[in-house]
Coordinates of C-alpha atoms in Angstrom, one line a residue:
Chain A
X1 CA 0.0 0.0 0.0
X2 CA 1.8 3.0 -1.2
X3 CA -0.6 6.1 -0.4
X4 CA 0.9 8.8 1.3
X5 CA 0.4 9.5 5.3
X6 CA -1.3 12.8 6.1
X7 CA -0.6 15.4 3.7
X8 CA 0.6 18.5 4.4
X9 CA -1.3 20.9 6.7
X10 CA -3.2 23.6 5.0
X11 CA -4.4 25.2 7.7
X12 CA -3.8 29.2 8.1
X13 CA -2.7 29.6 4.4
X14 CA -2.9 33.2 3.8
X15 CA -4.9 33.2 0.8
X16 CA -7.4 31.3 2.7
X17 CA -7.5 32.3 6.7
X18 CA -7.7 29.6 8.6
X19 CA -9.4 25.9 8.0
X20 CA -13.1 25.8 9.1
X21 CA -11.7 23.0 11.4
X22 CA -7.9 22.3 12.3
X23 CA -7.1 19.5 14.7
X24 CA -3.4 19.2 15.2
X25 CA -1.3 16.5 17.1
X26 CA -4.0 15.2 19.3
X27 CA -3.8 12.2 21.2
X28 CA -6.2 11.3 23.6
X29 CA -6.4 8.0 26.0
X30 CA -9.7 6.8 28.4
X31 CA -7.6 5.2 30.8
X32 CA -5.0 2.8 29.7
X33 CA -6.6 2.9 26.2
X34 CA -5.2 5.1 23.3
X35 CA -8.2 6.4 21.4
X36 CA -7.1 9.0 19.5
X37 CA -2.5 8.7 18.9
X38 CA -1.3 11.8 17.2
X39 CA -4.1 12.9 15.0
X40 CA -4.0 15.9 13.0
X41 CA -6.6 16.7 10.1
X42 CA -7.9 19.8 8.3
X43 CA -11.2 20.7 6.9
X44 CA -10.7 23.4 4.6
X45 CA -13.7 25.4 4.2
X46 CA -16.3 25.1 1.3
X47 CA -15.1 21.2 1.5
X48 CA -17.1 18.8 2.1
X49 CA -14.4 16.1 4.0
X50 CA -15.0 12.2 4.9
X51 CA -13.8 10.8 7.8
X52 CA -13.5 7.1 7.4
X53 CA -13.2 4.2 9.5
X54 CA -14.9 1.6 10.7
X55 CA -16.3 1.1 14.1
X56 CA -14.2 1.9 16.8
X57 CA -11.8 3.7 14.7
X58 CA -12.5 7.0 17.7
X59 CA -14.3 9.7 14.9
X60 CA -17.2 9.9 17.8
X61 CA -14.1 10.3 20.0
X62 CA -12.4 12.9 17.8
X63 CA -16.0 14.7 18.0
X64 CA -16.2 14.6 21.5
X65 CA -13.1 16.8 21.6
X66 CA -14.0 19.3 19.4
X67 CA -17.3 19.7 20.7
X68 CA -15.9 20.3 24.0
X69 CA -17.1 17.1 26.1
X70 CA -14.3 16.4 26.7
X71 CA -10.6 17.8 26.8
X72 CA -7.8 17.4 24.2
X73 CA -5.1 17.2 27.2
X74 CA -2.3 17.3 23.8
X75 CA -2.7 18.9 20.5
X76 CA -4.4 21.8 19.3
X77 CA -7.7 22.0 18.2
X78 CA -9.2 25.1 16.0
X79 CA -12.2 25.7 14.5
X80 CA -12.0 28.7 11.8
X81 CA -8.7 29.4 14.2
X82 CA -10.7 29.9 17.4
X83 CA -8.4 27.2 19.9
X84 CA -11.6 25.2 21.3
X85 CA -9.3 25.4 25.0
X86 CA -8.9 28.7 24.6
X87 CA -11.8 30.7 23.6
X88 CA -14.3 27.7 23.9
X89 CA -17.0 30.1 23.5
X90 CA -15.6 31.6 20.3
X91 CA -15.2 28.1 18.7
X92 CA -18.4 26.4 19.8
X93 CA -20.4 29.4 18.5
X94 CA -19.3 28.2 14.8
X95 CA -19.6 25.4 14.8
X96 CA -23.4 22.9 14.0
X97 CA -23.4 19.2 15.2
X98 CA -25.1 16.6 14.5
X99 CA -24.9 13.7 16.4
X100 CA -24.5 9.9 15.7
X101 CA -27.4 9.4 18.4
X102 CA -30.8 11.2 17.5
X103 CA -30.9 14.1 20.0
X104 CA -34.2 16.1 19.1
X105 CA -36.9 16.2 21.9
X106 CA -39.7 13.5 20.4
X107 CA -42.5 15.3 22.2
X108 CA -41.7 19.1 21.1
X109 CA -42.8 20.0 17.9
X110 CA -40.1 20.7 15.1
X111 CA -40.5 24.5 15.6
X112 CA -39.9 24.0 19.4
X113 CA -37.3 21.5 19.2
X114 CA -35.2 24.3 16.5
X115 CA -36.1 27.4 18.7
X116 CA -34.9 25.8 21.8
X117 CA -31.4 25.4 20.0
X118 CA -31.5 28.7 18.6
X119 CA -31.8 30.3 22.9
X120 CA -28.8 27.8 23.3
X121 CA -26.8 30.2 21.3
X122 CA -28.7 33.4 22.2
X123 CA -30.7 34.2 19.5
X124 CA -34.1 35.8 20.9
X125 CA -37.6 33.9 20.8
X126 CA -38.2 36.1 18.3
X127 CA -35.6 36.0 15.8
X128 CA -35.5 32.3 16.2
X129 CA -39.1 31.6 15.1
X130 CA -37.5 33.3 12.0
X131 CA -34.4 31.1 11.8
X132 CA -36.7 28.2 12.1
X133 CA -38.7 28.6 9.2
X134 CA -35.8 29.5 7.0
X135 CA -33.5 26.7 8.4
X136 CA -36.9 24.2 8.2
X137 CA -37.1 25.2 4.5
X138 CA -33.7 25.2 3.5
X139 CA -34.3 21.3 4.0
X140 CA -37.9 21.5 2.9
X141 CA -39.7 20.7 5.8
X142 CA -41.3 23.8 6.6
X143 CA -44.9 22.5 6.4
X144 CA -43.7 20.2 9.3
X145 CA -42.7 22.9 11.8
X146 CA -45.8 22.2 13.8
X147 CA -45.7 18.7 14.0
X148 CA -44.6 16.7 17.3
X149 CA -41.0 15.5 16.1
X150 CA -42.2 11.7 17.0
X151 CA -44.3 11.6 14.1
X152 CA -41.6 12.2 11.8
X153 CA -39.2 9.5 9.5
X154 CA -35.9 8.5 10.6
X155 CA -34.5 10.3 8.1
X156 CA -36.8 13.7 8.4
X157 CA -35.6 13.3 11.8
X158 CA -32.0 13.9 10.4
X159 CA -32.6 16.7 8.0
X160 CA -34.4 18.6 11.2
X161 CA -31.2 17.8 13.0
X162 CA -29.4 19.4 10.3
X163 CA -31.4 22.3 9.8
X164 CA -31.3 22.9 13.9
X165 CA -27.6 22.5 13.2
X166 CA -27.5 25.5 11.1
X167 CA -30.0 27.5 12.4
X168 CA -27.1 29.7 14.5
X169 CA -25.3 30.1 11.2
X170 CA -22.1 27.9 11.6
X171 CA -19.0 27.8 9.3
X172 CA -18.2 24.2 10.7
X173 CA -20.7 21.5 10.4
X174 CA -20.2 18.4 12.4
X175 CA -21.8 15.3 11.4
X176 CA -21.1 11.9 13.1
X177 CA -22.3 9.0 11.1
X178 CA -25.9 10.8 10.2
X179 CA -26.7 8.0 7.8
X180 CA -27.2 4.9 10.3
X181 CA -30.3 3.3 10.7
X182 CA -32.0 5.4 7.2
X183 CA -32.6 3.1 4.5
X184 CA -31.0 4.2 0.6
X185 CA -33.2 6.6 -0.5
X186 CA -32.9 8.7 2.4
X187 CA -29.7 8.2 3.0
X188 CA -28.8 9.9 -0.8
X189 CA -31.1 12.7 -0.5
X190 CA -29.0 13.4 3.1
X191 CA -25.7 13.5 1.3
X192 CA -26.9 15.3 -1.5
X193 CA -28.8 17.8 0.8
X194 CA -25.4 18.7 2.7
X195 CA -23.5 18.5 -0.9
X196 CA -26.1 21.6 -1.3
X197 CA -25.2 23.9 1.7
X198 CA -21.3 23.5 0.9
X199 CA -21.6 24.7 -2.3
X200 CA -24.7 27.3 -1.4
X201 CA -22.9 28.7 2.3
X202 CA -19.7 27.7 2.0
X203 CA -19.7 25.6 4.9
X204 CA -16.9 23.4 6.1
X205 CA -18.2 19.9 6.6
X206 CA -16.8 16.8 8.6
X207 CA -18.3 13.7 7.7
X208 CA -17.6 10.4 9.5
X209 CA -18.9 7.6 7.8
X210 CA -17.9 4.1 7.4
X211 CA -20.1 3.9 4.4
X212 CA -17.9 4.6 1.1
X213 CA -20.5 5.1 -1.4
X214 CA -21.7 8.4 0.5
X215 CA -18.2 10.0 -0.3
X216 CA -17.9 11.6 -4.1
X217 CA -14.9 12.3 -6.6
X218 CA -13.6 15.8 -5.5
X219 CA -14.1 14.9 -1.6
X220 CA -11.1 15.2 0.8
X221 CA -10.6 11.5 2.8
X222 CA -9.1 11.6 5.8
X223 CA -8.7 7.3 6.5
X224 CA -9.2 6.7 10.4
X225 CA -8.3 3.3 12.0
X226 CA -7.6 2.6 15.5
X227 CA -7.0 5.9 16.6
X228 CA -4.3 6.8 13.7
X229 CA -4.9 8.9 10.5
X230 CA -3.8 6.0 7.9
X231 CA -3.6 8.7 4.7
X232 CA -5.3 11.9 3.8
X233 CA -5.5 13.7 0.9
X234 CA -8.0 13.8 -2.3
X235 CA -10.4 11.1 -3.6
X236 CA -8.1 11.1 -6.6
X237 CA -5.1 10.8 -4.5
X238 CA -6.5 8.0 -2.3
X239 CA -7.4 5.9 -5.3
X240 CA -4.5 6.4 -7.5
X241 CA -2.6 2.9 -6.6
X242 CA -6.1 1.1 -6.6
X243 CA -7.2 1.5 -10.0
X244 CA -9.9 4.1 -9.0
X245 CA -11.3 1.5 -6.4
X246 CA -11.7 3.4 -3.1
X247 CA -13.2 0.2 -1.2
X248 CA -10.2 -1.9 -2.1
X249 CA -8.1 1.5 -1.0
X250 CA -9.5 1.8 2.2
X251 CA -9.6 -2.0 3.2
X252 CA -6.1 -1.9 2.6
X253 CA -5.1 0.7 4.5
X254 CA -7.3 -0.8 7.5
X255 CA -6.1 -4.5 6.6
X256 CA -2.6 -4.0 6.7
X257 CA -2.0 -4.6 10.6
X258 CA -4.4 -7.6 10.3
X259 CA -7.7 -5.8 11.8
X260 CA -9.4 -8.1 10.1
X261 CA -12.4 -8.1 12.8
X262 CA -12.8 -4.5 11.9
X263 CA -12.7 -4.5 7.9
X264 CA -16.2 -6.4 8.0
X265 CA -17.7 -3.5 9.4
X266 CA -16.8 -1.4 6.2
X267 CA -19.0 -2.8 3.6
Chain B
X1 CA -23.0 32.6 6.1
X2 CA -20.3 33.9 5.9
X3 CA -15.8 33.2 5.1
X4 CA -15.1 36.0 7.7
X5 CA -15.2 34.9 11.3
X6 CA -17.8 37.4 12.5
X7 CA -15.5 38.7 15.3
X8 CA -18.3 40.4 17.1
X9 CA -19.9 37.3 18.0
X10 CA -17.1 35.9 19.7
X11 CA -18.1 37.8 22.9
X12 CA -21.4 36.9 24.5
X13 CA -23.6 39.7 25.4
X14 CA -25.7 39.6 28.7
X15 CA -28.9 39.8 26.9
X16 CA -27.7 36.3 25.2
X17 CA -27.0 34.8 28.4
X18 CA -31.1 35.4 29.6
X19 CA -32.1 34.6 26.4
X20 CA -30.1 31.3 27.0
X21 CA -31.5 30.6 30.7
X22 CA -35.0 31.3 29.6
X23 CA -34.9 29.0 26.7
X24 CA -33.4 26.7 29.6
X25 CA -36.8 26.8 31.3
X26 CA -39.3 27.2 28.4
X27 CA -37.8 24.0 27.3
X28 CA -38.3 22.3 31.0
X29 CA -41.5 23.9 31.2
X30 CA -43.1 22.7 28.1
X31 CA -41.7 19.0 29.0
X32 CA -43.5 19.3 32.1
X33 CA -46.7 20.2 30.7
X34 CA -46.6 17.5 27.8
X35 CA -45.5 14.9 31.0
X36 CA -48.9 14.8 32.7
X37 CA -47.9 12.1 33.9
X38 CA -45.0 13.1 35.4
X39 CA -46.8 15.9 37.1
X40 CA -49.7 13.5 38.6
X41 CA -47.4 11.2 40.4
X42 CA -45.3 13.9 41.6
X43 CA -48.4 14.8 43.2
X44 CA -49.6 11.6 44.3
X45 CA -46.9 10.5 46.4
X46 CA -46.3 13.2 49.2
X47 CA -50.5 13.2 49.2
X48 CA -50.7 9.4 49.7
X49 CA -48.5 10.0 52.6
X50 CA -50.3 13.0 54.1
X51 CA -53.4 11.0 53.2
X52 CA -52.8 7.5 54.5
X53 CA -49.5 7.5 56.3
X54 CA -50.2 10.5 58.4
X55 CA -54.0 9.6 59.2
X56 CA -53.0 6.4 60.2
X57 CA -49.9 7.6 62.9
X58 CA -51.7 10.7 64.2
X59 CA -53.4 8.8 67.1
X60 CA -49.9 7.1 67.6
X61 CA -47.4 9.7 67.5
X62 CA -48.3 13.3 69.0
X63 CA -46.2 16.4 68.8
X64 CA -46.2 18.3 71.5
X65 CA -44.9 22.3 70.7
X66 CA -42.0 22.8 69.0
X67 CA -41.2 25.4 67.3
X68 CA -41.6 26.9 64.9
X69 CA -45.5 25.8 66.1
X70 CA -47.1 27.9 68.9
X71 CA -49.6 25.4 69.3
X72 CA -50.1 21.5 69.5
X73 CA -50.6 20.2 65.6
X74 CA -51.7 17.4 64.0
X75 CA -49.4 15.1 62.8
X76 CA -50.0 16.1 59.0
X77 CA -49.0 19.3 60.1
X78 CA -46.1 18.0 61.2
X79 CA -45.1 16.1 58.0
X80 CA -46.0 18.5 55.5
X81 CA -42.9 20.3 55.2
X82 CA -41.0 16.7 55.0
X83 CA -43.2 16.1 52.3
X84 CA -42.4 19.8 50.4
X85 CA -39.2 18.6 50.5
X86 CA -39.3 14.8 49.3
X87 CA -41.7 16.5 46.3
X88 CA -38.3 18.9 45.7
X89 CA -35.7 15.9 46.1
X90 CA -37.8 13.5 43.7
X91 CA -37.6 16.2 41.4
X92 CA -33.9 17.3 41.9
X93 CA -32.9 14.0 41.5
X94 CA -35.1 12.5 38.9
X95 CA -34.3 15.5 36.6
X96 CA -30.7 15.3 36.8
X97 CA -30.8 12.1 36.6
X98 CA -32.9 11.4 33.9
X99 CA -31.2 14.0 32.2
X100 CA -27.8 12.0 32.3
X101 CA -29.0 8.7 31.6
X102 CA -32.2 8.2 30.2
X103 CA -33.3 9.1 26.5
X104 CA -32.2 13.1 27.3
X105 CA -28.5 12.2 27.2
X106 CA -28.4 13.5 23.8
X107 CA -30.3 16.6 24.9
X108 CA -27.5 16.9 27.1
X109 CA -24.8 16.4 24.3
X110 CA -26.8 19.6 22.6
X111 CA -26.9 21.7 25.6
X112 CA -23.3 21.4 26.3
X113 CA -22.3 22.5 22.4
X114 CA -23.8 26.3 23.7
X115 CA -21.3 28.1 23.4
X116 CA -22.4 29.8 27.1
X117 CA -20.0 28.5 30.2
X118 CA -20.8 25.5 31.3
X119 CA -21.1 26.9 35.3
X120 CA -23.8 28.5 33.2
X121 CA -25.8 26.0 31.3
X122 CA -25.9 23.8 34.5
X123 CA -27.2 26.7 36.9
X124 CA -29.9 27.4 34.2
X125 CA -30.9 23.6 34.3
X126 CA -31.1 24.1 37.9
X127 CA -33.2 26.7 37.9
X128 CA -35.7 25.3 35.3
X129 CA -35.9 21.9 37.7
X130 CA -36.6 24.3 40.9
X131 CA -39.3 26.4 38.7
X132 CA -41.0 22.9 38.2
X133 CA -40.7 21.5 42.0
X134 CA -42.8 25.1 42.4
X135 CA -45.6 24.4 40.4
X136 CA -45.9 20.7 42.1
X137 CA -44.9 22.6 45.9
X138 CA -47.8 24.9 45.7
X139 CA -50.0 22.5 44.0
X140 CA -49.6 20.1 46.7
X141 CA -49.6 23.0 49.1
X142 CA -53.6 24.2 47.8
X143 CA -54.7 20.5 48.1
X144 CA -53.3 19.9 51.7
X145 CA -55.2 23.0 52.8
X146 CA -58.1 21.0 52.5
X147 CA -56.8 18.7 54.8
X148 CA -56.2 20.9 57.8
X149 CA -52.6 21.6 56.6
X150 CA -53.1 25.9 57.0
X151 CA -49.9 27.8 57.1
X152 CA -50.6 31.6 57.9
X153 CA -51.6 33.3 54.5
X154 CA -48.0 35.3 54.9
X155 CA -46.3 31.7 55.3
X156 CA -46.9 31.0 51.7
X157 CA -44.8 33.9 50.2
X158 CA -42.8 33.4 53.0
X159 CA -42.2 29.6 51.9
X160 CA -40.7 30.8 48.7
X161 CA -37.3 31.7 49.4
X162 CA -36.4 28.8 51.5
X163 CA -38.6 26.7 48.2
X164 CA -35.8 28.3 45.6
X165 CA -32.7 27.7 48.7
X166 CA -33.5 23.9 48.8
X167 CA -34.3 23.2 45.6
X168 CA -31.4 24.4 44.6
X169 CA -29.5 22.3 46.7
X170 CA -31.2 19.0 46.2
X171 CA -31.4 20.3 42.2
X172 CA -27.2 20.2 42.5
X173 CA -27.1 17.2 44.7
X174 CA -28.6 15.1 41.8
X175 CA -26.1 16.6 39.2
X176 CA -23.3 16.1 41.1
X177 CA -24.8 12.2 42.0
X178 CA -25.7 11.7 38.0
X179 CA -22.3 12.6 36.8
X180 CA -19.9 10.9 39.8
X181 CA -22.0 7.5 40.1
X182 CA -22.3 5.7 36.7
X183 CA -24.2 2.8 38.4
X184 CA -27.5 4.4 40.1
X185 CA -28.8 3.8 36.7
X186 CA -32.1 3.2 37.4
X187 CA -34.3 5.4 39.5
X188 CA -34.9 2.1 41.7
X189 CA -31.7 2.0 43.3
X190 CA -31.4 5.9 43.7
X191 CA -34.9 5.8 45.4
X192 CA -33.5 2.7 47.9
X193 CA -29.8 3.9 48.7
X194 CA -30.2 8.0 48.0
X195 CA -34.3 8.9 48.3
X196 CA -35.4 6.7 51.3
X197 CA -32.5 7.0 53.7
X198 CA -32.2 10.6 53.2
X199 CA -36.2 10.9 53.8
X200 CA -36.3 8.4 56.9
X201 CA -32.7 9.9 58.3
X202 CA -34.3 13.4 58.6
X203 CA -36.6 15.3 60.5
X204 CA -39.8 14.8 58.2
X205 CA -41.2 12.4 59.6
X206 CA -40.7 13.2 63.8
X207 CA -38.9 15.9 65.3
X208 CA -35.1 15.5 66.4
X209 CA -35.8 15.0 70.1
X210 CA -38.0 12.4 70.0
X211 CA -34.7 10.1 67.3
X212 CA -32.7 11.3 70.0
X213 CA -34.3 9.7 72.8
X214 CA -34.6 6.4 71.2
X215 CA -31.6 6.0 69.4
X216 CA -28.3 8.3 69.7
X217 CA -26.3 7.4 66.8
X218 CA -29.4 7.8 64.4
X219 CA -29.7 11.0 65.8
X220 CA -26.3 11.6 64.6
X221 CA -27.2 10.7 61.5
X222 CA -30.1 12.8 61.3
X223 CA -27.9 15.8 62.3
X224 CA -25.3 15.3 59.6
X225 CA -27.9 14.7 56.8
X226 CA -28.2 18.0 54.9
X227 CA -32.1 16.4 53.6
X228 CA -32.8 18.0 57.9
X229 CA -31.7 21.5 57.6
X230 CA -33.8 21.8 54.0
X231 CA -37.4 20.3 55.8
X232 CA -36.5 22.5 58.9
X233 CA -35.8 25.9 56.4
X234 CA -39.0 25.5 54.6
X235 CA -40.9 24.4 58.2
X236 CA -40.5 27.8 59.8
X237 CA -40.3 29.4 56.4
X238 CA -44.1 28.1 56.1
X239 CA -44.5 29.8 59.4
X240 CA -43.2 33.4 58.5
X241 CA -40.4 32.4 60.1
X242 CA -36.2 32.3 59.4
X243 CA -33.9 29.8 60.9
X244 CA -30.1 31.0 60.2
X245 CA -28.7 27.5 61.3
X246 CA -30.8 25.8 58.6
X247 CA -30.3 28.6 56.2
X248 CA -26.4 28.5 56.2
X249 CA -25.7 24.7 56.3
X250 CA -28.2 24.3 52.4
X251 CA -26.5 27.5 51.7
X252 CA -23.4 25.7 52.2
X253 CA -24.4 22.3 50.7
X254 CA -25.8 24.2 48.4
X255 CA -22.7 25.4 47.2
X256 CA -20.7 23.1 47.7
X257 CA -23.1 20.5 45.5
X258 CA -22.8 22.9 42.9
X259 CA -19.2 23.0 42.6
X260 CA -18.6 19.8 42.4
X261 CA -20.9 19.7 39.5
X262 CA -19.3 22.1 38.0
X263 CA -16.2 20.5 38.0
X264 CA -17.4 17.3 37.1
X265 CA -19.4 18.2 33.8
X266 CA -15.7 20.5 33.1
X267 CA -14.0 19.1 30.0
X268 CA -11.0 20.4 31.8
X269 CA -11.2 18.4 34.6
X270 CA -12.0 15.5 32.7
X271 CA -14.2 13.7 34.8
X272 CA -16.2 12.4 31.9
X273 CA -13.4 11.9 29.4
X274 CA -11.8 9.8 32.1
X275 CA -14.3 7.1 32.6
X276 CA -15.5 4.7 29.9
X277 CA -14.9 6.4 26.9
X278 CA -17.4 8.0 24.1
X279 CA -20.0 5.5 25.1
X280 CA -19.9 6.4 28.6
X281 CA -21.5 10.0 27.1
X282 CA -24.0 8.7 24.4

């Protein structure tokens, strides 16, 4: 397997500013047991970047971190060059999340459930009825904004979560395997729906996934296993030595100290 | 949206930290009015004791005067501020709790990505669960009047204070207790090793003297349990009355509860991140 480990850093370029998300040298242990070992990554912004491992490879780890639940004790870790240690406040107010478990209140309605978020980040009652709407039909869901969230699809579910994510206008979105559990359709129109607000805001998105057909030509791959970045860099770059395959790319790179327990989980 | 880091929003403004605590509590309010449920049997319990327990040990046990009473009392008297305060500890507890472990852990994952302090977030949770044990306090309050449990009218206002002190208190007691023990995991066990003993080791159910004389070290137990000093604020606090002793030690627990919390939800401190690992926090 001959793909290069982590390309350079682009982060702070001056033509640029700094990378919607920046993680730098990060290694993080619970207990005796290395989760994260010297990670660094970049999410320039306007890209839309995969993260992808398969289970247990520490992305809802790495997200924990930049969220702020808990502490990257080494490293550095910036979001649109706001140090999430330093100026916590600064960083977390850019950034949008969505969670690998669903995290909307199933007996609010939508609007409720959105406005609720928006006070989070102190937007007024007010002004977040506002936000609501436009974020709720920015993912076409407006005529829903009544409705108790419970009676909603699994994957609605996920495009309110996405729309609550936005509704404080972030230039970092987060998104921690959104896809699990939503059957193919769904799942596509999710991608494609996010595909939309990069090229429409701008936004810098971090997707973790261990599904390869949700990442596209011109995507930046950032190959997680065990705690390590195995390679980084293009789609083109990632597939150059595998005849265009990215499956047979990314197996390698997670076969190759014998995880074989762990390459079943990528299908 | 935006390239440019919008600089000016890097600094919270003040108005964004009410707007912030009062989405806090609509939030908590409008789960509490969807949870009839919740609301019913946080009624029912303290009124099947003041119904049924205390009917059936008034002829047994008498209270002779004690302050903050200037008269003899019947037993539900008695055990109606206990009760005020198991309604405030069921609630203290089964929010925090709840709000740790049950489905609202990833309502708690989206409360902590405010961008507001943390100290913050969890005093404005706080205060949402002390605005609910209210609503159920006086409720339960307006149906015991029925049933020969009169405080003076000024005892009701008077109440209120002492209502926010130990709520607050039992509120941070259950946040500290839902982020340091990872095995009450079930509101069964909290109810058998945190909600009973604290109840029965208190002065709720019979006054101090009476433990005393038949049993010395459970009178020392009663004496160290901070659950004493909140029944015996809001008791003479229902009476118009203020008792420093009781004030200072919830005060103090009060406190002290809360910074623990503090610096156990504190990324810094790592409490979570040290235990368990990302699933510990789904």
């Amino acid at each position: 397997m001959q793909i290069d480990v982590a390309t350079p850093m682009r982060a702070g370029t001056a033509s640029e500013g700094p990378s919607a998300l920046s993680v730098e040298k990060v290694t993080h242990r619970f207990g005796s047991r290395l989760a994260l070992d010297d990670v660094s990554l970049d999410v320039p912004r306007g890209s839309f970047t995969a993260l992808l491992g398969p289970n247990g490879a520490g992305k809802t780890t790495l997200f924990s971190l930049v969220t702020r639940l808990y502490d990257n004790r080494t490293g550095a870790i910036r979001v649109l060059g706001h140090d999430v240690r330093r100026e916590p406040a600064a960083a977390l107010s850019r950034l949008g999340v969505v969670f690998q478990a669903r995290t909307l209140d199933l007996d609010l309605s939508v609007q409720q459930n959105l406005v609720y978020h928006a006070t989070l980040h102190g937007i007024g009652f007010g002004r977040a009825r506002q936000r609501a709407r436009e974020a709720l039909d920015r993912v076409g869901l407006v005529d829903r904004a009544k409705d108790k969230v419970r009676q909603l699809s699994g994957g609605q579910m996920r495009r309110i979560e996405i729309a609550r994510a936005l509704i404080h206008r972030p230039d970092l979105l987060l998104l921690d395997e959104p896809t699990v559990g939503l059957d193919i359709g769904s799942r596509a129109a999710l991608v494609a729906e996010v595909r939309r607000l990069i090229a429409s805001d701008g936004l810098g998105v971090l997707w973790a996934t261990h599904i390869i057909e949700e990442i596209a030509p011109g995507d930046r791959i950032v190959v997680l296993h065990r705690g390590r970045v195995r390679a980084q860099g293009s789609f083109a770059e990632m597939v150059a030595d595998s005849a265009g395959d990215l499956s047979a790319a990314f197996l390698a790179l997670v076969d190759e100290d014998g995880a074989s327990g762990h390459a079943g989980d990528a299908p | 949206m935006s390239f440019v880091p919008n600089r000016a929003a890097s600094r919270l403004p003040l108005s964004g930290y009410l707007i912030c605590m009062a989405g806090i509590c609509w939030r908590e309010s409008l789960r509490f009015v969807n949870q009839r449920g919740r609301f019913l049997s946080a009624l029912v319990r303290p009124l099947v004791w003041l119904f049924i327990f205390a009917a059936g040990f008034r002829s047994v046990l008498g209270v002779s005067i004690i302050p903050p009473y200037e008269t003899y009392i019947l037993y539900q008297v008695y055990v109606a501020p206990g009760l005020i305060a198991m309604i405030q500890l069921f609630n203290g507890l089964q929010s925090s709790l709840s709000m740790v472990y049950d489905r609202e852990v990833g309502a708690m994952r989206i409360l902590l990505v405010s961008p507001y302090p943390r100290w913050f977030l969890l005093l404005s949770k706080l205060v949402a669960g002390i605005c609910v044990s209210l609503l159920q306090v006086y409720a339960f309050l307006a149906i015991a009047w029925f049933w020969e449990v009169e405080a003076p009218p000024i005892g009701y206002l008077t109440v209120l204070p002492a209502l926010l002190l130990s709520g607050l208190m039992l509120g941070s007691m259950g946040l500290l207790m839902s982020s340091l023990f990872r095995q009450l995991e079930n509101f069964a066990s909290v109810m058998n090793f945190v909600i009973f003993p604290m109840f029965f080791t208190s002065s709720a159910l019979y006054p101090l003297w009476k433990v005393q004389e038949s049993s010395l070290p459970l009178w020392y137990v009663c004496q160290f349990n901070p659950f004493t000093y909140a029944v015996e604020l809001i008791r003479f606090a229902l009476y118009g009355q203020f008792e420093p002793f009781s004030a200072l030690v919830v005060a103090g627990c009060s406190i002290v509860f809360l910074i623990g919390a503090i610096i156990a939800y504190d990324p810094s401190a790592g409490l979570m991140g040290r235990r368990g690992g990302p699933d510990a926090a789904k």
